[in-house]
Tab-separated table of C-alpha atoms in Angstrom:
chain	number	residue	atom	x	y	z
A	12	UNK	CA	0.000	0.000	0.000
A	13	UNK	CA	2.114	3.445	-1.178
A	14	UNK	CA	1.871	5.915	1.788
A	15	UNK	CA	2.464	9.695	1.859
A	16	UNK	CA	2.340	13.006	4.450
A	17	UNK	CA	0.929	16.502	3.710
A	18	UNK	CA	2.613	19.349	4.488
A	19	UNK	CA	0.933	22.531	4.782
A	20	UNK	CA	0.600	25.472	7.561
A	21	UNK	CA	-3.092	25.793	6.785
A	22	UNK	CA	-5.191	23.299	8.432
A	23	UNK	CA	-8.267	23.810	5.954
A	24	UNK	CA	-6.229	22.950	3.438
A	25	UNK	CA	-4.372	19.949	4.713
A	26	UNK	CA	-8.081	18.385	5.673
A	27	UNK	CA	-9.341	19.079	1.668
A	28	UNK	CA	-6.378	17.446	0.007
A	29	UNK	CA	-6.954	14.604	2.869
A	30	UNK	CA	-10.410	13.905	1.306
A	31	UNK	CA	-9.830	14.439	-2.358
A	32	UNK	CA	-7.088	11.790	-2.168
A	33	UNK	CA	-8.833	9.831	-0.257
A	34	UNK	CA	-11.343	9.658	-2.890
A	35	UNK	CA	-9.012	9.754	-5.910
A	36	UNK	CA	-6.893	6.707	-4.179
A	37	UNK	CA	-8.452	5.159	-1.863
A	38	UNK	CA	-5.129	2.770	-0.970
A	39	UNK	CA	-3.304	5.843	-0.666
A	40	UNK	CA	-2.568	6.045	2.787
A	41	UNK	CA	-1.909	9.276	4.998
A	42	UNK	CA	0.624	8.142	7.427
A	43	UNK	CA	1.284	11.924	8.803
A	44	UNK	CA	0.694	15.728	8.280
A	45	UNK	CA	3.323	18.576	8.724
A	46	UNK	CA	2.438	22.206	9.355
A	47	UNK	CA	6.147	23.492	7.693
A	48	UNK	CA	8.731	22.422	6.140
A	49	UNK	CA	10.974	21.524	8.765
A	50	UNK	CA	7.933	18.847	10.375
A	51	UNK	CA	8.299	17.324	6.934
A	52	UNK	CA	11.511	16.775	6.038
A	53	UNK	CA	11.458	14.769	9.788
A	54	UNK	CA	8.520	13.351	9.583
A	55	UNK	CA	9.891	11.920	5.904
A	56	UNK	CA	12.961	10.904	8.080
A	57	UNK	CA	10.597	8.431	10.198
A	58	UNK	CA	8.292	7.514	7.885
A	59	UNK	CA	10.004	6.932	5.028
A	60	UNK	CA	6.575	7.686	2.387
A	61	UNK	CA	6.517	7.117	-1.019
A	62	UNK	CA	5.339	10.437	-1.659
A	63	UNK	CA	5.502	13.812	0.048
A	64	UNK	CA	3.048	16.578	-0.456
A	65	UNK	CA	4.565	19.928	-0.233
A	66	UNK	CA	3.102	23.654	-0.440
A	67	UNK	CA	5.260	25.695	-1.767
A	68	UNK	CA	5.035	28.629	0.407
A	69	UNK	CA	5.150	27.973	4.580
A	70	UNK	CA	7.128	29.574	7.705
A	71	UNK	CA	10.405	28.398	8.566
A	72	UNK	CA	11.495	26.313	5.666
A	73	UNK	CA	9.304	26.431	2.331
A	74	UNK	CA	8.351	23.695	0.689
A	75	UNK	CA	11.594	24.346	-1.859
A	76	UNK	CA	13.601	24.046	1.103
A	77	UNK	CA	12.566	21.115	2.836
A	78	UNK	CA	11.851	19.489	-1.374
A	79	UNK	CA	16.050	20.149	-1.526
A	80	UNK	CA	16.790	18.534	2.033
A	81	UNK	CA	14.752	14.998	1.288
A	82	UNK	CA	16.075	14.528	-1.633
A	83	UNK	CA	15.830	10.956	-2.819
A	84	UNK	CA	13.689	10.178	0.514
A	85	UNK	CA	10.663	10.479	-1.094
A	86	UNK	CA	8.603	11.111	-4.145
A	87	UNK	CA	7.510	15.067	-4.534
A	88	UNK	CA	4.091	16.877	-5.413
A	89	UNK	CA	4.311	20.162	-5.126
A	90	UNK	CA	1.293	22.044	-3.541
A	91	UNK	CA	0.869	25.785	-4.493
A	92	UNK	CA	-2.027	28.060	-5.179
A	93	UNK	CA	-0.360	30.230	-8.250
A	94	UNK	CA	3.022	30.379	-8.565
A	95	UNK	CA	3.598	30.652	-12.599
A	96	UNK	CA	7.538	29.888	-12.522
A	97	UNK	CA	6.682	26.428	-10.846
A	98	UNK	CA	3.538	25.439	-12.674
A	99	UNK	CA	5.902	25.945	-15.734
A	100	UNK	CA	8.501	23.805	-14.487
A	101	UNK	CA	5.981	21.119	-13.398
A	102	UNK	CA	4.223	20.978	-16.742
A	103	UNK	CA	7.417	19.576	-17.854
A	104	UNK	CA	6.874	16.455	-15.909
A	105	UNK	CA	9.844	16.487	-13.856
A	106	UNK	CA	7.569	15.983	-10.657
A	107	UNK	CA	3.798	16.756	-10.334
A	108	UNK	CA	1.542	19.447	-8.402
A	109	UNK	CA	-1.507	20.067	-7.227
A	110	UNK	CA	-3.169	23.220	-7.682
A	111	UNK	CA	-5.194	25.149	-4.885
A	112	UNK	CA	-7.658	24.384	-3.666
A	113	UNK	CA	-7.556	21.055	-4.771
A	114	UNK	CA	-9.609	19.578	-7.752
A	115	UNK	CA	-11.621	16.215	-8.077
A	116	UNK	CA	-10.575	16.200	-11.982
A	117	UNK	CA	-7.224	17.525	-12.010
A	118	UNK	CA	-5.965	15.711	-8.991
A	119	UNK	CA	-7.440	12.384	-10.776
A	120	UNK	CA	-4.840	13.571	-13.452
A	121	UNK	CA	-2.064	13.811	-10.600
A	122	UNK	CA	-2.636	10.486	-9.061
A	123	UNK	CA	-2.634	8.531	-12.310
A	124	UNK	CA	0.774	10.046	-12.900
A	125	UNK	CA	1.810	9.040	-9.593
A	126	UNK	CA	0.926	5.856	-9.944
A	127	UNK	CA	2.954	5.243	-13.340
A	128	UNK	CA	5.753	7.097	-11.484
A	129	UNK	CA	5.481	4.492	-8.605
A	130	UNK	CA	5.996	1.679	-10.823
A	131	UNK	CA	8.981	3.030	-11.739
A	132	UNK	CA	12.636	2.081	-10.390
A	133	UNK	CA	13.265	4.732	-7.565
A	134	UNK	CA	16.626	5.991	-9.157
A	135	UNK	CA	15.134	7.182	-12.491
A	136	UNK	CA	12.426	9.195	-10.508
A	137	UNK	CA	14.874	10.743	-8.193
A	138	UNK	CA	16.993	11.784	-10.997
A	139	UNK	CA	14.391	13.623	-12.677
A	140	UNK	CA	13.697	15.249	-9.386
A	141	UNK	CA	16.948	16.390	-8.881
A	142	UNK	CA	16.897	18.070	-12.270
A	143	UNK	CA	13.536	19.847	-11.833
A	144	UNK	CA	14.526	21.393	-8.439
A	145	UNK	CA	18.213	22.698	-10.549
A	146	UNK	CA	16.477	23.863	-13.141
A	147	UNK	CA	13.527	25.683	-10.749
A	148	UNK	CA	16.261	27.446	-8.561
A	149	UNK	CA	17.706	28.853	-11.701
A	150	UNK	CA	14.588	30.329	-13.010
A	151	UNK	CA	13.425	31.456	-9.622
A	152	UNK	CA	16.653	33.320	-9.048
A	153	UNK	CA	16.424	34.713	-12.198
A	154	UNK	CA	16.030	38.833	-12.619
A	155	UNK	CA	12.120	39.916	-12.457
A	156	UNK	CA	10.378	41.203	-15.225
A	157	UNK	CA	10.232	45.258	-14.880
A	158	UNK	CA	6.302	46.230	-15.196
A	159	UNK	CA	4.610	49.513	-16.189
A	160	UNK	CA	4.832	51.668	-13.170
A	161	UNK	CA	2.633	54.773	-15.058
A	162	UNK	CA	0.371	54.869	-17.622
A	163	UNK	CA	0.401	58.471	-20.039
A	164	UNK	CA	-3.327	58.988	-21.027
A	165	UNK	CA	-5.670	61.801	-22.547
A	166	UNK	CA	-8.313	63.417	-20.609
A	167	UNK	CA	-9.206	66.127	-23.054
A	168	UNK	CA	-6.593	68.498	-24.598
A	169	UNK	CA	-4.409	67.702	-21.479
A	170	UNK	CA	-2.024	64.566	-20.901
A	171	UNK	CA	-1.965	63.020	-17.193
A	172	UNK	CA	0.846	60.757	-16.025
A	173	UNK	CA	-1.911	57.695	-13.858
A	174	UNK	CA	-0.058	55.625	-11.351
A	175	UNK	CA	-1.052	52.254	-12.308
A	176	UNK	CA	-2.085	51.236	-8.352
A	177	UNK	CA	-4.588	53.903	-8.844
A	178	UNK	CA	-6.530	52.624	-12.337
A	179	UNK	CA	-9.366	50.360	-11.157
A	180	UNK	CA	-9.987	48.860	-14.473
A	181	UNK	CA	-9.083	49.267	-18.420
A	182	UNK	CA	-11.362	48.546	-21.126
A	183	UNK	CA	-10.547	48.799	-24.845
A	184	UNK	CA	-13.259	49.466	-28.119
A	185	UNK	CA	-12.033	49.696	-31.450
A	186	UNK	CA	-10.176	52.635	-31.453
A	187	UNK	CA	-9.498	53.325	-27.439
A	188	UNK	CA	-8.659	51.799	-24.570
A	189	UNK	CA	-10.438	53.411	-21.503
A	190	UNK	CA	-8.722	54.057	-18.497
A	191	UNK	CA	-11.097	54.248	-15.099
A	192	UNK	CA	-9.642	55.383	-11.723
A	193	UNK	CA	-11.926	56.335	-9.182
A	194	UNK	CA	-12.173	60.098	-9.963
A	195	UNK	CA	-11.413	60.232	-13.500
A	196	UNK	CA	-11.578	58.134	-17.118
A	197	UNK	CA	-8.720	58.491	-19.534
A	198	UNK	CA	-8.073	57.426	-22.918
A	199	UNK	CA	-5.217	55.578	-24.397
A	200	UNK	CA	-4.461	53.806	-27.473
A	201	UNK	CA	-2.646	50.908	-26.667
A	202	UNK	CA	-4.711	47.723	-26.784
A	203	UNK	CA	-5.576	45.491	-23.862
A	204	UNK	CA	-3.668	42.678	-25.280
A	205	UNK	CA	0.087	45.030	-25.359
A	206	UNK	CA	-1.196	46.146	-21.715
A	207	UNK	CA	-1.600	42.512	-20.446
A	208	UNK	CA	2.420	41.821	-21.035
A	209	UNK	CA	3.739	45.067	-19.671
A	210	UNK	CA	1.715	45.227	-16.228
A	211	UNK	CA	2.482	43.520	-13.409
A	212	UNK	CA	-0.152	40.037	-13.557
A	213	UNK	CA	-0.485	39.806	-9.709
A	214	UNK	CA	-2.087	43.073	-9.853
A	215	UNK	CA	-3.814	43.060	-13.088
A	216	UNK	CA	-5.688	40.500	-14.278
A	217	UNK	CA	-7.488	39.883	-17.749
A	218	UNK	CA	-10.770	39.114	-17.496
A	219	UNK	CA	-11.657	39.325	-21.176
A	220	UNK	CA	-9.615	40.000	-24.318
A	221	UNK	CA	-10.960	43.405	-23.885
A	222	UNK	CA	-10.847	43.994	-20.334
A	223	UNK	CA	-7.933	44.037	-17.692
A	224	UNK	CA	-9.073	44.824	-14.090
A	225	UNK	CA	-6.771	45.658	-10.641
A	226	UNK	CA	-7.491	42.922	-8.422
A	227	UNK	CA	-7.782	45.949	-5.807
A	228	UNK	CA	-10.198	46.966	-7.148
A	229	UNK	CA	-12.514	43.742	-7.075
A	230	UNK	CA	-15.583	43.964	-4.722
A	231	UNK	CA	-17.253	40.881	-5.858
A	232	UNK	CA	-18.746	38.924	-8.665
A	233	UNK	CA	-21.819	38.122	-9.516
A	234	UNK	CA	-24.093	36.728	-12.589
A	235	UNK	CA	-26.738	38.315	-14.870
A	236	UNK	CA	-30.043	36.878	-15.744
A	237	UNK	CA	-28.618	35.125	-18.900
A	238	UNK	CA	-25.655	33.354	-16.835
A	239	UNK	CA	-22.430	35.488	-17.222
A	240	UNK	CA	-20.311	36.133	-14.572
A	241	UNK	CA	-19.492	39.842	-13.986
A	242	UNK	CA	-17.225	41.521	-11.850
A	243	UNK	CA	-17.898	44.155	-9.414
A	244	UNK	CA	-15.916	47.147	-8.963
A	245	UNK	CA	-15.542	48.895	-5.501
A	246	UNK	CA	-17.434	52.122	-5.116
A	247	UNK	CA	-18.656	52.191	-8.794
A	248	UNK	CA	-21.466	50.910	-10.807
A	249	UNK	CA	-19.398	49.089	-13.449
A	250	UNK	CA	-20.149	45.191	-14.213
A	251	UNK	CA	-17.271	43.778	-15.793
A	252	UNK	CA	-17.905	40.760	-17.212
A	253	UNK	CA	-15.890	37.896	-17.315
A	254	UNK	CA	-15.061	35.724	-20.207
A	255	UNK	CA	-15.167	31.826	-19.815
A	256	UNK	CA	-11.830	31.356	-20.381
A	257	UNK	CA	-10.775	33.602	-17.526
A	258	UNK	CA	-13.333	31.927	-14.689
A	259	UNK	CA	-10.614	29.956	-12.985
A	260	UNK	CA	-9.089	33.401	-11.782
A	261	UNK	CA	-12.115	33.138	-9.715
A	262	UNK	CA	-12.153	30.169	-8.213
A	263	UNK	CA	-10.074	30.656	-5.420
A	264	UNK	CA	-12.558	33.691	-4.511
């Protein structure tokens, strides 16, 4: 019977991932949960489980961290809720991960992949391991991307120089892209799709190809009459709404 532990400061989410493997795998068994990295890494010293789930980001030693110091003694699945250099690496196979929270039909994906990985001999897993974390610590130490700090837009005859913490939202037409803050709407003429590369995506997301919005900004969302999903904009009357494509932004919400 393969065993494992779960590693994660947040009880809520040590208890989900319990019960969604529990009913992906039902011979999984949980010999032990860790609240940080350090409690892993020993509890993977006693236990010795075939596979360790780690969240990426928890006091004392991260997930990283503690993923470096077992090593060979144990298979790794990454837990995170967005972290975009990671999910890159991971999609590459080298080890798996489980998104936040945790899904029925993607973790179904991540256990049959365990499985096959299981079956393998230890070495050749551990190798690829190895090479993912290498390869992860290189593009994590890596420069950041610089992102627009100020936006130059039209309001009338007159040019004003926006701080981009202050837009709430921008929204493009044919011609214009509007820029909203919450005392004045600007005009620009770069496109939402050139915006969407140049500003920072932890504080802008896009929520249609037409429509980037400052996740400050966000008061709720909602749905119309005819089923879309709109978003709701702090102290304004504004309903976004949200493409299809861009729900799972929400579903952490």
């Amino acid at each position: 019977m393969p065993t494992a532990i779960i590693a994660d400061d947040e009880r809520l989410m040590r208890d989900q991932l319990r019960l969604r493997l529990n009913q992906a795998w039902p011979e999984l068994e949980i010999v032990g949960e860790a609240k940080n990295g350090d409690e892993a890494i020993e509890l993977v010293g006693q236990l010795k489980p075939d596979l360790t789930f780690l969240d990426i980001r928890m006091p004392g030693k991260t997930g990283m961290e503690a993923a470096r110091a077992i090593g060979a003694g144990s298979n790794i699945v990454f837990v995170t809720a967005y972290d975009q250099y990671a999910v890159e690496a991971f999609e590459r196979g080298a080890v798996d991960y489980v998104l936040k929270p945790p899904e029925a039909e993607r973790l179904q994906v991540t256990v049959d992949r365990l499985k096959a990985r299981l079956a393998k001999p230890k070495e050749a897993v551990n190798d690829s391991v190895t090479a993912m974390l290498s390869q992860l610590a290189e593009k994590m130490a890596a420069p950041k991307p610089t992102y627009l700090q100020w936006i130059q837009a039209s309001i009338g005859q007159d040019l004003r120089m926006i701080p981009v913490e202050d837009i709430l939202f921008f929204r493009s037409d044919e011609k214009y892209t509007c820029v909203q803050t919450e005392r004045f709407e600007a005009l620009i003429r770069k496109p939402v799709r050139d915006l969407a590369e140049e500003l920072d995506p932890a504080l802008f997301w896009q929520i249609h190809r037409a429509t980037l919005v400052n996740v400050n900004a966000i008061e709720g969302v909602t749905r119309d009459i005819r089923g879309r999903h709109l978003v709701l904009i702090k102290g304004k009357p504004d309903k976004l709404e949200v493409s299809r494509s861009f729900l799972h932004l929400f579903k952490q919400m």
